[in-house]
Tab-separated table of C-alpha atoms and ligand atoms in Angstrom:
chain	number	residue	atom	x	y	z
A	1	UNK	CA	0.000	0.000	0.000
A	2	UNK	CA	1.233	3.484	-0.751
A	3	UNK	CA	1.898	6.040	1.984
A	4	UNK	CA	-1.218	8.040	2.855
A	5	UNK	CA	-1.206	11.600	1.565
A	6	UNK	CA	-0.852	14.211	4.247
A	7	UNK	CA	-3.090	17.237	4.701
A	8	UNK	CA	-2.253	20.347	6.703
A	9	UNK	CA	-5.118	22.755	7.410
A	10	UNK	CA	-4.752	26.200	8.904
A	11	UNK	CA	-7.962	27.765	10.166
A	12	UNK	CA	-8.512	31.524	10.455
A	13	UNK	CA	-11.430	33.414	11.940
A	14	UNK	CA	-14.642	32.154	13.436
A	15	UNK	CA	-15.890	28.925	14.968
A	16	UNK	CA	-17.750	28.025	11.814
A	17	UNK	CA	-14.414	27.874	10.041
A	18	UNK	CA	-13.209	25.461	12.739
A	19	UNK	CA	-16.230	23.274	12.022
A	20	UNK	CA	-15.751	23.591	8.240
A	21	UNK	CA	-12.071	22.655	8.521
A	22	UNK	CA	-13.016	19.445	10.305
A	23	UNK	CA	-15.558	18.596	7.638
A	24	UNK	CA	-13.077	19.350	4.847
A	25	UNK	CA	-10.538	17.091	6.545
A	26	UNK	CA	-13.192	14.358	6.699
A	27	UNK	CA	-14.094	14.854	3.021
A	28	UNK	CA	-10.447	14.559	1.976
A	29	UNK	CA	-9.988	11.749	4.511
A	30	UNK	CA	-12.372	9.687	2.390
A	31	UNK	CA	-9.887	10.241	-0.488
A	32	UNK	CA	-6.952	8.916	1.517
A	33	UNK	CA	-5.644	12.102	3.126
A	34	UNK	CA	-4.620	12.011	6.777
A	35	UNK	CA	-4.147	15.259	8.678
A	36	UNK	CA	-0.775	16.421	9.959
A	37	UNK	CA	0.181	19.233	12.325
A	38	UNK	CA	3.410	19.842	10.388
A	39	UNK	CA	3.111	21.929	7.214
A	40	UNK	CA	6.553	20.777	6.006
A	41	UNK	CA	5.445	17.150	5.671
A	42	UNK	CA	2.141	17.896	3.934
A	43	UNK	CA	1.175	16.900	0.389
A	44	UNK	CA	-1.629	19.419	0.542
A	45	UNK	CA	-1.887	22.659	2.509
A	46	UNK	CA	-5.356	24.180	2.890
A	47	UNK	CA	-5.826	27.673	4.266
A	48	UNK	CA	-9.386	28.088	5.525
A	49	UNK	CA	-9.590	31.842	5.454
A	50	UNK	CA	-11.464	34.788	6.984
A	51	UNK	CA	-12.493	37.984	5.205
A	52	UNK	CA	-14.215	39.843	8.046
A	53	UNK	CA	-11.516	42.505	8.505
A	54	UNK	CA	-8.695	43.617	6.230
A	55	UNK	CA	-6.030	42.312	8.604
A	56	UNK	CA	-7.467	38.796	8.565
A	57	UNK	CA	-7.626	38.762	4.762
A	58	UNK	CA	-4.099	40.116	4.299
A	59	UNK	CA	-2.709	37.515	6.716
A	60	UNK	CA	-3.614	34.861	4.139
A	61	UNK	CA	-1.367	36.462	1.538
A	62	UNK	CA	1.562	36.788	3.919
A	63	UNK	CA	1.137	33.139	4.942
A	64	UNK	CA	1.025	32.161	1.270
A	65	UNK	CA	4.285	34.023	0.749
A	66	UNK	CA	5.794	31.908	3.502
A	67	UNK	CA	4.663	28.726	1.738
A	68	UNK	CA	6.561	29.636	-1.416
A	69	UNK	CA	9.937	28.090	-0.412
A	70	UNK	CA	8.083	24.953	0.675
A	71	UNK	CA	6.461	24.609	-2.724
A	72	UNK	CA	9.787	25.270	-4.458
A	73	UNK	CA	11.429	22.495	-2.439
A	74	UNK	CA	8.460	20.201	-3.054
A	75	UNK	CA	6.828	20.978	-6.422
A	76	UNK	CA	4.178	18.279	-5.893
A	77	UNK	CA	2.813	20.147	-2.894
A	78	UNK	CA	-0.767	21.295	-3.554
A	79	UNK	CA	-2.014	24.524	-2.032
A	80	UNK	CA	-5.704	25.297	-1.581
A	81	UNK	CA	-7.523	28.416	-0.403
A	82	UNK	CA	-10.893	27.800	1.243
A	83	UNK	CA	-13.288	29.957	3.250
A	84	UNK	CA	-14.413	33.543	2.910
A	85	UNK	CA	-11.345	35.033	1.166
A	86	UNK	CA	-11.761	32.288	-1.439
A	87	UNK	CA	-15.417	33.260	-1.827
A	88	UNK	CA	-14.735	36.990	-2.022
A	89	UNK	CA	-11.715	36.932	-4.331
A	90	UNK	CA	-12.104	33.707	-6.352
A	91	UNK	CA	-10.029	33.755	-9.575
A	92	UNK	CA	-8.140	36.832	-8.379
A	93	UNK	CA	-6.247	34.640	-5.930
A	94	UNK	CA	-4.812	32.514	-8.749
A	95	UNK	CA	-3.721	35.659	-10.571
A	96	UNK	CA	-2.108	37.186	-7.524
A	97	UNK	CA	-0.643	33.930	-6.196
A	98	UNK	CA	0.252	31.448	-8.957
A	99	UNK	CA	1.424	28.901	-6.387
A	100	UNK	CA	-2.232	28.270	-5.445
A	101	UNK	CA	-3.779	25.127	-6.979
A	102	UNK	CA	-7.391	25.369	-5.882
A	103	UNK	CA	-9.835	27.940	-4.552
A	104	UNK	CA	-13.025	26.721	-2.871
A	105	UNK	CA	-15.789	28.765	-1.229
A	106	UNK	CA	-17.644	27.849	1.973
A	107	UNK	CA	-20.722	26.519	0.172
A	108	UNK	CA	-18.975	24.197	-2.257
A	109	UNK	CA	-16.350	22.374	-0.229
A	110	UNK	CA	-18.133	19.035	-0.674
A	111	UNK	CA	-16.571	19.231	-4.158
A	112	UNK	CA	-13.105	19.377	-2.627
A	113	UNK	CA	-12.253	15.694	-3.287
A	114	UNK	CA	-12.774	16.207	-7.046
A	115	UNK	CA	-10.791	19.433	-6.908
A	116	UNK	CA	-7.946	17.678	-5.069
A	117	UNK	CA	-7.871	15.017	-7.799
A	118	UNK	CA	-7.721	17.724	-10.457
A	119	UNK	CA	-4.884	19.398	-8.564
A	120	UNK	CA	-2.999	16.099	-8.406
A	121	UNK	CA	-3.397	15.891	-12.188
A	122	UNK	CA	-1.905	19.384	-12.504
A	123	UNK	CA	-5.170	21.246	-13.080
A	124	UNK	CA	-6.134	24.425	-11.248
A	125	UNK	CA	-9.774	24.849	-10.200
A	126	UNK	CA	-11.896	27.602	-8.690
A	127	UNK	CA	-15.336	26.871	-7.202
A	128	UNK	CA	-17.181	29.703	-5.492
A	129	UNK	CA	-20.713	28.592	-6.379
A	130	UNK	CA	-23.685	28.731	-4.098
A	131	UNK	CA	-24.814	25.353	-5.450
A	132	UNK	CA	-28.377	24.071	-5.607
A	133	UNK	CA	-27.426	20.937	-3.734
A	134	UNK	CA	-26.773	21.105	-0.002
A	135	UNK	CA	-23.118	20.444	0.761
A	136	UNK	CA	-24.091	18.649	3.969
A	137	UNK	CA	-25.885	15.987	1.886
A	138	UNK	CA	-22.669	15.299	0.002
A	139	UNK	CA	-20.192	15.178	2.854
A	140	UNK	CA	-19.165	11.833	4.339
A	141	UNK	CA	-20.653	10.787	7.694
A	142	UNK	CA	-18.644	12.037	10.620
A	143	UNK	CA	-15.974	9.478	11.578
A	144	UNK	CA	-16.252	7.338	14.693
A	145	UNK	CA	-13.101	8.289	16.580
A	146	UNK	CA	-13.078	11.443	18.646
A	147	UNK	CA	-11.436	12.350	21.909
A	148	UNK	CA	-12.996	15.697	22.614
A	149	UNK	CA	-16.053	16.130	24.827
A	150	UNK	CA	-17.122	19.362	23.118
A	151	UNK	CA	-18.063	19.894	19.486
A	152	UNK	CA	-19.424	22.486	17.108
A	153	UNK	CA	-22.429	21.750	14.944
A	154	UNK	CA	-23.494	24.105	12.146
A	155	UNK	CA	-27.290	24.494	12.111
A	156	UNK	CA	-27.624	27.672	10.067
A	157	UNK	CA	-25.454	29.555	7.624
A	158	UNK	CA	-25.470	32.939	5.976
A	159	UNK	CA	-26.997	36.256	6.866
A	160	UNK	CA	-29.819	38.404	5.454
A	161	UNK	CA	-29.175	41.356	7.760
A	162	UNK	CA	-26.696	43.316	5.631
A	163	UNK	CA	-25.175	45.440	8.381
A	164	UNK	CA	-23.473	48.289	6.520
A	165	UNK	CA	-19.928	47.217	7.511
A	166	UNK	CA	-20.127	43.456	7.067
A	167	UNK	CA	-19.013	41.091	4.298
A	168	UNK	CA	-20.763	38.014	5.702
A	169	UNK	CA	-23.969	38.329	3.630
A	170	UNK	CA	-21.742	38.340	0.529
A	171	UNK	CA	-19.222	35.645	1.496
A	172	UNK	CA	-21.560	33.225	3.268
A	173	UNK	CA	-24.665	34.082	1.276
A	174	UNK	CA	-28.342	34.145	2.239
A	175	UNK	CA	-29.642	32.550	5.438
A	176	UNK	CA	-30.127	28.803	5.140
A	177	UNK	CA	-31.202	26.545	8.010
A	178	UNK	CA	-30.381	22.830	8.017
A	179	UNK	CA	-33.360	20.487	8.451
A	180	UNK	CA	-34.105	19.357	12.018
A	181	UNK	CA	-33.665	15.622	11.428
A	182	UNK	CA	-30.170	16.044	9.917
A	183	UNK	CA	-29.073	18.077	12.896
A	184	UNK	CA	-30.500	15.564	15.375
A	185	UNK	CA	-28.773	12.701	13.562
A	186	UNK	CA	-25.445	14.506	13.536
A	187	UNK	CA	-25.870	15.442	17.206
A	188	UNK	CA	-26.678	11.856	18.256
A	189	UNK	CA	-23.655	10.604	16.315
A	190	UNK	CA	-21.398	13.082	18.080
A	191	UNK	CA	-22.816	12.124	21.477
A	192	UNK	CA	-22.192	8.426	20.711
A	193	UNK	CA	-18.551	9.356	20.181
A	194	UNK	CA	-18.373	10.944	23.632
A	195	UNK	CA	-19.371	14.547	22.967
A	196	UNK	CA	-21.181	16.017	25.979
A	197	UNK	CA	-21.402	19.672	24.981
A	198	UNK	CA	-22.605	20.999	21.637
A	199	UNK	CA	-22.256	24.554	20.398
A	200	UNK	CA	-24.791	25.169	17.650
A	201	UNK	CA	-23.308	27.461	15.036
A	202	UNK	CA	-24.794	29.948	12.640
A	203	UNK	CA	-23.905	33.443	11.439
A	204	UNK	CA	-27.402	34.323	12.590
A	205	UNK	CA	-28.123	31.253	14.649
A	206	UNK	CA	-31.169	32.540	16.508
A	207	UNK	CA	-32.866	33.205	13.162
A	208	UNK	CA	-32.809	29.408	12.696
A	209	UNK	CA	-35.990	28.149	11.037
A	210	UNK	CA	-35.172	24.659	9.839
A	211	UNK	CA	-37.696	22.232	8.485
A	212	UNK	CA	-39.106	19.665	10.898
A	213	UNK	CA	-41.734	16.972	10.269
A	214	UNK	CA	-44.489	19.467	11.148
A	215	UNK	CA	-43.217	22.676	9.579
A	216	UNK	CA	-40.455	25.099	10.460
A	217	UNK	CA	-38.834	24.890	13.882
A	218	UNK	CA	-37.355	27.736	15.867
A	219	UNK	CA	-33.969	27.521	17.554
A	220	UNK	CA	-35.759	27.231	20.914
A	221	UNK	CA	-37.600	24.137	19.761
A	222	UNK	CA	-34.412	22.623	18.351
A	223	UNK	CA	-32.622	23.265	21.636
A	224	UNK	CA	-35.417	21.638	23.634
A	225	UNK	CA	-35.349	18.585	21.375
A	226	UNK	CA	-31.550	18.307	21.617
A	227	UNK	CA	-31.857	18.560	25.398
A	228	UNK	CA	-33.719	15.220	25.279
A	229	UNK	CA	-30.703	13.436	23.783
A	230	UNK	CA	-29.298	11.228	26.552
A	231	UNK	CA	-25.643	11.859	27.198
A	232	UNK	CA	-25.731	15.381	25.812
A	233	UNK	CA	-25.356	17.544	28.896
A	234	UNK	CA	-24.706	21.059	27.648
A	235	UNK	CA	-25.990	23.176	24.776
A	236	UNK	CA	-24.699	26.536	23.605
A	237	UNK	CA	-25.320	28.547	20.459
A	238	UNK	CA	-23.613	31.403	18.654
A	239	UNK	CA	-23.844	34.040	17.087
A	240	UNK	CA	-27.171	35.759	17.683
A	241	UNK	CA	-28.743	38.992	16.490
A	242	UNK	CA	-30.798	41.014	19.018
A	243	UNK	CA	-33.752	41.257	16.636
A	244	UNK	CA	-34.085	37.473	16.389
A	245	UNK	CA	-34.050	36.810	20.127
A	246	UNK	CA	-37.530	35.267	20.289
A	247	UNK	CA	-39.592	34.953	23.465
A	248	UNK	CA	-39.518	31.160	23.208
A	249	UNK	CA	-35.710	31.190	23.167
A	250	UNK	CA	-35.581	33.509	26.175
A	251	UNK	CA	-38.055	31.227	27.965
A	252	UNK	CA	-35.903	28.188	27.148
A	253	UNK	CA	-33.025	29.853	28.994
A	254	UNK	CA	-35.164	29.930	32.107
A	255	UNK	CA	-36.517	26.400	31.763
A	256	UNK	CA	-33.913	24.182	30.116
A	257	UNK	CA	-31.045	23.366	32.486
A	258	UNK	CA	-28.881	21.987	29.655
A	259	UNK	CA	-28.924	25.385	27.945
A	260	UNK	CA	-25.861	27.152	29.332
A	261	UNK	CA	-26.122	30.635	30.920
A	262	UNK	CA	-23.801	32.373	28.485
A	263	UNK	CA	-25.038	34.429	25.562
A	264	UNK	CA	-23.038	36.121	22.826
A	265	UNK	CA	-25.277	38.962	21.634
A	266	UNK	CA	-23.329	41.552	19.630
A	267	UNK	CA	-24.623	45.128	19.585
A	268	UNK	CA	-21.627	46.860	17.884
A	269	UNK	CA	-22.416	50.359	19.198
A	270	UNK	CA	-24.380	52.110	21.925
A	271	UNK	CA	-25.239	55.169	19.821
A	272	UNK	CA	-28.602	55.192	18.056
A	273	UNK	CA	-27.189	57.412	15.327
A	274	UNK	CA	-24.414	54.912	14.592
A	275	UNK	CA	-26.695	51.887	14.978
A	276	UNK	CA	-28.889	53.465	12.316
A	277	UNK	CA	-25.921	54.133	10.029
A	278	UNK	CA	-24.838	50.543	10.591
A	279	UNK	CA	-28.327	49.361	9.535
A	280	UNK	CA	-28.623	47.329	12.734
A	281	UNK	CA	-32.394	48.007	12.861
A	282	UNK	CA	-32.585	48.372	16.638
A	283	UNK	CA	-31.800	51.060	19.206
A	284	UNK	CA	-29.536	50.917	22.236
A	285	UNK	CA	-32.596	51.109	24.475
A	286	UNK	CA	-34.205	48.107	22.743
A	287	UNK	CA	-31.027	46.126	23.286
A	288	UNK	CA	-30.916	47.034	26.979
A	289	UNK	CA	-34.611	46.110	27.444
A	290	UNK	CA	-33.911	42.785	25.729
A	291	UNK	CA	-31.103	42.007	28.131
A	292	UNK	CA	-33.377	42.849	31.055
A	293	UNK	CA	-35.865	40.339	29.722
A	294	UNK	CA	-33.174	37.694	29.271
A	295	UNK	CA	-31.902	38.257	32.790
A	296	UNK	CA	-35.435	38.067	34.152
A	297	UNK	CA	-35.605	34.548	32.664
A	298	UNK	CA	-32.062	33.600	33.670
A	299	UNK	CA	-30.681	35.965	36.339
A	300	UNK	CA	-27.133	34.568	36.219
A	301	UNK	CA	-26.804	34.957	32.420
A	302	UNK	CA	-23.233	35.864	31.441
A	303	UNK	CA	-23.429	38.343	28.574
A	304	UNK	CA	-20.927	38.589	25.771
A	305	UNK	CA	-20.792	41.065	22.891
A	306	UNK	CA	-18.959	42.509	19.902
A	307	UNK	CA	-18.125	46.183	19.395
A	308	UNK	CA	-16.832	48.187	16.481
A	309	UNK	CA	-15.171	51.540	17.186
A	310	UNK	CA	-14.403	54.174	14.584
A	311	UNK	CA	-17.349	53.419	12.315
A	312	UNK	CA	-17.584	56.249	9.717
A	313	UNK	CA	-19.144	59.320	11.321
A	314	UNK	CA	-18.629	58.158	14.928
A	315	UNK	CA	-18.228	61.234	17.186
A	316	UNK	CA	-16.950	61.436	20.756
A	317	UNK	CA	-20.578	61.581	21.905
A	318	UNK	CA	-21.389	58.395	19.947
A	319	UNK	CA	-18.432	56.667	21.513
A	320	UNK	CA	-19.473	57.825	24.997
A	321	UNK	CA	-22.889	56.271	24.351
A	322	UNK	CA	-21.154	52.955	23.613
A	323	UNK	CA	-19.217	53.206	26.873
A	324	UNK	CA	-22.500	53.928	28.719
A	325	UNK	CA	-24.121	50.876	27.180
A	326	UNK	CA	-21.198	48.682	28.216
A	327	UNK	CA	-21.487	49.986	31.782
A	328	UNK	CA	-25.228	49.318	31.752
A	329	UNK	CA	-24.906	45.730	30.498
A	330	UNK	CA	-21.819	44.678	32.443
A	331	UNK	CA	-20.312	42.065	30.124
A	332	UNK	CA	-18.637	38.862	31.204
A	333	UNK	CA	-16.769	38.835	27.912
A	334	UNK	CA	-16.591	41.056	24.845
A	335	UNK	CA	-14.702	41.356	21.595
A	336	UNK	CA	-13.909	44.744	20.122
A	337	UNK	CA	-12.538	45.811	16.785
A	338	UNK	CA	-11.420	48.893	14.997
A	339	UNK	CA	-13.681	49.464	12.008
A	340	UNK	CA	-12.176	48.059	8.831
A	341	UNK	CA	-13.582	49.211	5.477
A	342	UNK	CA	-14.501	46.136	3.453
A	343	UNK	CA	-14.787	46.229	-0.324
A	344	UNK	CA	-18.356	46.038	-1.591
A	345	UNK	CA	-20.033	47.038	1.694
A	346	UNK	CA	-22.071	50.289	1.877
A	347	UNK	CA	-20.018	51.741	4.758
A	348	UNK	CA	-16.794	51.448	2.739
A	349	UNK	CA	-17.988	54.422	0.653
A	350	UNK	CA	-17.936	56.740	3.669
A	351	UNK	CA	-15.068	58.806	5.080
A	352	UNK	CA	-13.314	56.925	7.885
A	353	UNK	CA	-12.626	58.222	11.389
A	354	UNK	CA	-8.911	59.147	11.724
A	355	UNK	CA	-6.881	56.077	12.693
A	356	UNK	CA	-5.392	57.642	15.842
A	357	UNK	CA	-8.878	58.562	17.102
A	358	UNK	CA	-10.139	55.029	16.464
A	359	UNK	CA	-7.042	53.539	18.140
A	360	UNK	CA	-7.530	55.666	21.248
A	361	UNK	CA	-11.221	54.732	21.460
A	362	UNK	CA	-10.420	51.062	21.075
A	363	UNK	CA	-7.969	51.250	23.967
A	364	UNK	CA	-10.451	53.059	26.200
A	365	UNK	CA	-13.191	50.573	25.394
A	366	UNK	CA	-10.949	47.556	25.876
A	367	UNK	CA	-9.826	48.828	29.282
A	368	UNK	CA	-13.460	48.939	30.435
A	369	UNK	CA	-14.213	45.505	29.010
A	370	UNK	CA	-11.113	44.026	30.658
A	371	UNK	CA	-12.223	45.487	33.965
A	372	UNK	CA	-15.682	43.927	33.595
A	373	UNK	CA	-14.275	40.564	32.530
A	374	UNK	CA	-11.925	40.478	35.534
A	375	UNK	CA	-14.732	41.431	37.898
A	376	UNK	CA	-17.004	38.745	36.443
A	377	UNK	CA	-14.279	36.126	36.789
A	378	UNK	CA	-13.273	37.177	40.297
A	379	UNK	CA	-16.943	37.199	41.269
A	380	UNK	CA	-16.910	33.435	40.712
A	381	UNK	CA	-14.636	32.851	43.711
A	382	UNK	CA	-16.626	31.118	46.441
A	383	UNK	CA	-19.350	30.033	44.022
A	384	UNK	CA	-20.221	26.519	42.955
A	385	UNK	CA	-20.226	25.862	39.210
A	386	UNK	CA	-20.338	22.802	36.977
A	387	UNK	CA	-17.159	22.014	35.043
A	388	UNK	CA	-16.824	19.814	31.965
A	389	UNK	CA	-13.254	18.508	31.862
A	390	UNK	CA	-11.654	18.951	28.428
A	391	UNK	CA	-7.995	18.023	28.916
A	392	UNK	CA	-5.279	17.365	31.500
A	393	UNK	CA	-3.746	20.497	33.021
A	394	UNK	CA	-0.068	21.401	33.067
A	395	UNK	CA	0.386	20.100	36.603
A	396	UNK	CA	0.224	16.397	37.432
A	397	UNK	CA	-3.214	15.265	38.608
A	398	UNK	CA	-4.821	18.411	37.274
A	399	UNK	CA	-7.646	18.741	34.757
A	400	UNK	CA	-8.836	21.809	32.870
A	401	UNK	CA	-12.396	22.369	31.830
A	402	UNK	CA	-15.007	25.024	31.268
A	403	UNK	CA	-17.636	26.245	33.677
A	404	UNK	CA	-21.242	26.861	32.659
A	405	UNK	CA	-20.147	30.477	32.138
A	406	UNK	CA	-17.286	29.455	29.838
A	407	UNK	CA	-14.490	30.307	32.271
A	408	UNK	CA	-11.473	27.978	32.154
A	409	UNK	CA	-11.218	26.132	35.485
A	410	UNK	CA	-8.260	24.121	36.842
A	411	UNK	CA	-9.131	21.329	39.258
A	412	UNK	CA	-7.075	18.663	41.013
A	413	UNK	CA	-8.988	15.486	40.298
A	414	UNK	CA	-8.757	11.891	39.110
A	415	UNK	CA	-11.875	12.363	36.988
A	416	UNK	CA	-11.395	11.739	33.255
A	417	UNK	CA	-11.810	13.984	30.221
A	418	UNK	CA	-15.539	14.257	29.524
A	419	UNK	CA	-16.602	14.111	33.176
A	420	UNK	CA	-18.791	16.891	34.553
A	421	UNK	CA	-18.397	17.780	38.211
A	422	UNK	CA	-19.654	20.309	40.724
A	423	UNK	CA	-16.715	22.525	41.573
A	424	UNK	CA	-16.257	25.226	44.194
A	425	UNK	CA	-14.132	28.080	42.854
A	426	UNK	CA	-11.317	28.920	45.264
A	427	UNK	CA	-9.193	31.439	43.361
A	428	UNK	CA	-8.935	33.514	40.221
A	429	UNK	CA	-5.829	33.982	38.041
A	430	UNK	CA	-5.684	36.396	35.053
A	431	UNK	CA	-7.027	33.901	32.516
A	432	UNK	CA	-8.486	31.067	34.538
A	433	UNK	CA	-10.055	29.961	37.786
A	434	UNK	CA	-8.998	27.253	40.216
A	435	UNK	CA	-11.512	25.102	42.028
A	436	UNK	CA	-12.077	21.956	44.048
A	437	UNK	CA	-14.513	19.139	43.548
A	438	UNK	CA	-17.737	19.327	45.507
A	439	UNK	CA	-19.478	16.202	44.215
A	440	UNK	CA	-19.127	14.200	41.008
B	501	LIG	N1	-14.743	46.045	10.705
B	501	LIG	C1	-14.531	45.746	12.006
B	501	LIG	N2	-15.182	44.764	12.640
B	501	LIG	C2	-16.087	44.045	11.953
B	501	LIG	N3	-16.894	43.031	12.312
B	501	LIG	C3	-17.613	42.663	11.240
B	501	LIG	N4	-17.297	43.410	10.185
B	501	LIG	C4	-16.353	44.314	10.599
B	501	LIG	C5	-15.642	45.356	9.969
B	501	LIG	N5	-15.840	45.673	8.690
B	501	LIG	C6	-16.973	42.515	13.679
B	501	LIG	C7	-18.368	42.690	14.271
B	501	LIG	C8	-18.903	41.288	14.232
B	501	LIG	C9	-17.660	40.477	14.437
B	501	LIG	C10	-17.741	39.060	14.025
B	501	LIG	O1	-16.684	41.150	13.661
B	501	LIG	O2	-18.233	43.146	15.597
B	501	LIG	O3	-19.873	41.051	15.228
B	502	LIG	FE1	-22.570	40.649	9.604
B	502	LIG	FE2	-23.700	39.763	11.872
B	502	LIG	FE3	-24.654	41.982	10.673
B	502	LIG	FE4	-25.028	39.556	9.544
B	502	LIG	S1	-25.877	40.309	11.521
B	502	LIG	S2	-24.392	41.418	8.479
B	502	LIG	S3	-23.108	38.512	10.080
B	502	LIG	S4	-22.604	41.688	11.617
């Protein structure tokens, strides 16, 4: 038998890319590729790219530059570009980077095996279709072996919101929800392999409206059905839009113990003027009322968000409104970005805020967020949480896992990976908590 071909995948960007990379590896696995962690020994290198901000997109080209000597030393090496840069730039990539052999968008990667064969035969291919057929129907079943107790599961893709700054509606396309039964089957398969926590993924996951036997289901209904799967202990979902946060989903947070008390609900800005310019279609006040409602259903909900500073036209007063909103919400976690003008988006036509102003605002905002994150983490000391152990810690006899609130927790225990235990938090370090077992 010949040596198996080796595949190296580098993943940029969001959790959906992490999920997609796994599925691409599985698709090529069916063609005899095994994954490697070492780019130098690969027969194929796939870069699964992100286009959300300019920096992320440019990183792909600098990484490609670094692959050039590798390809020169090993002319048979095949290089593929997948993900959202592939979707956005297509053919252009081949023109700019002749060392690339294939370009495949996020909706057509089920065709990757055929494209890999073409590449092996010396043919370059580009596929950035939004095909009629559903890629999930053409991907191999998920393999049996897995060691991780947590997994991602894509339930929805694409976005119809068209926020003025965002490329996602163009790179990932229109909103599509996977049918209920497919999701349940994939979930049960993952649980059989030892997965105990599922994070349901979608660019607009709470707009989920997949087909069930009796019509369209909401995300809340899907969550409640998944909660009935024996062995599945924790459910999370990301990313949500405030306008799709239905009452049934909020109610589920109060009633379904398997649904974890952590919610990523980006708002981007606290200024109504900027929210309007961003085409977010809600006000700051509406967002704050929504969070009140969520916390009424689940008082211990840990809130997470995304912010953009320096959106075109943002004044000091607009920025102050964002700071006020952050103070009002009190986030457990938040991600913040300097506005990046993206080709093809409406906001890219507008005059940008000076870079030094945006930089200063980003620093101010991040200082506040850091303060809130620290306070939220330190507030855990003395509390009892549940921890799902994900891997051994650095110290002997130690395990690391995540609490319900997604904090990393170190515990001295003989319990295995995949176990869930009640843990009392005893101390807080900058990036993690330490705790002791209360009861298994
Ligand atoms: N510039 C800066 N940040 C952006 N995001 C999306 N598009 C841009 C952009 N053009 C941020 C938003 C979004 C997160 C995934 O990335 O905050 O919620
Ligand atoms: Fe982008 Fe999210 Fe707005 Fe959709 S809702 S356009 S993914 S920021």
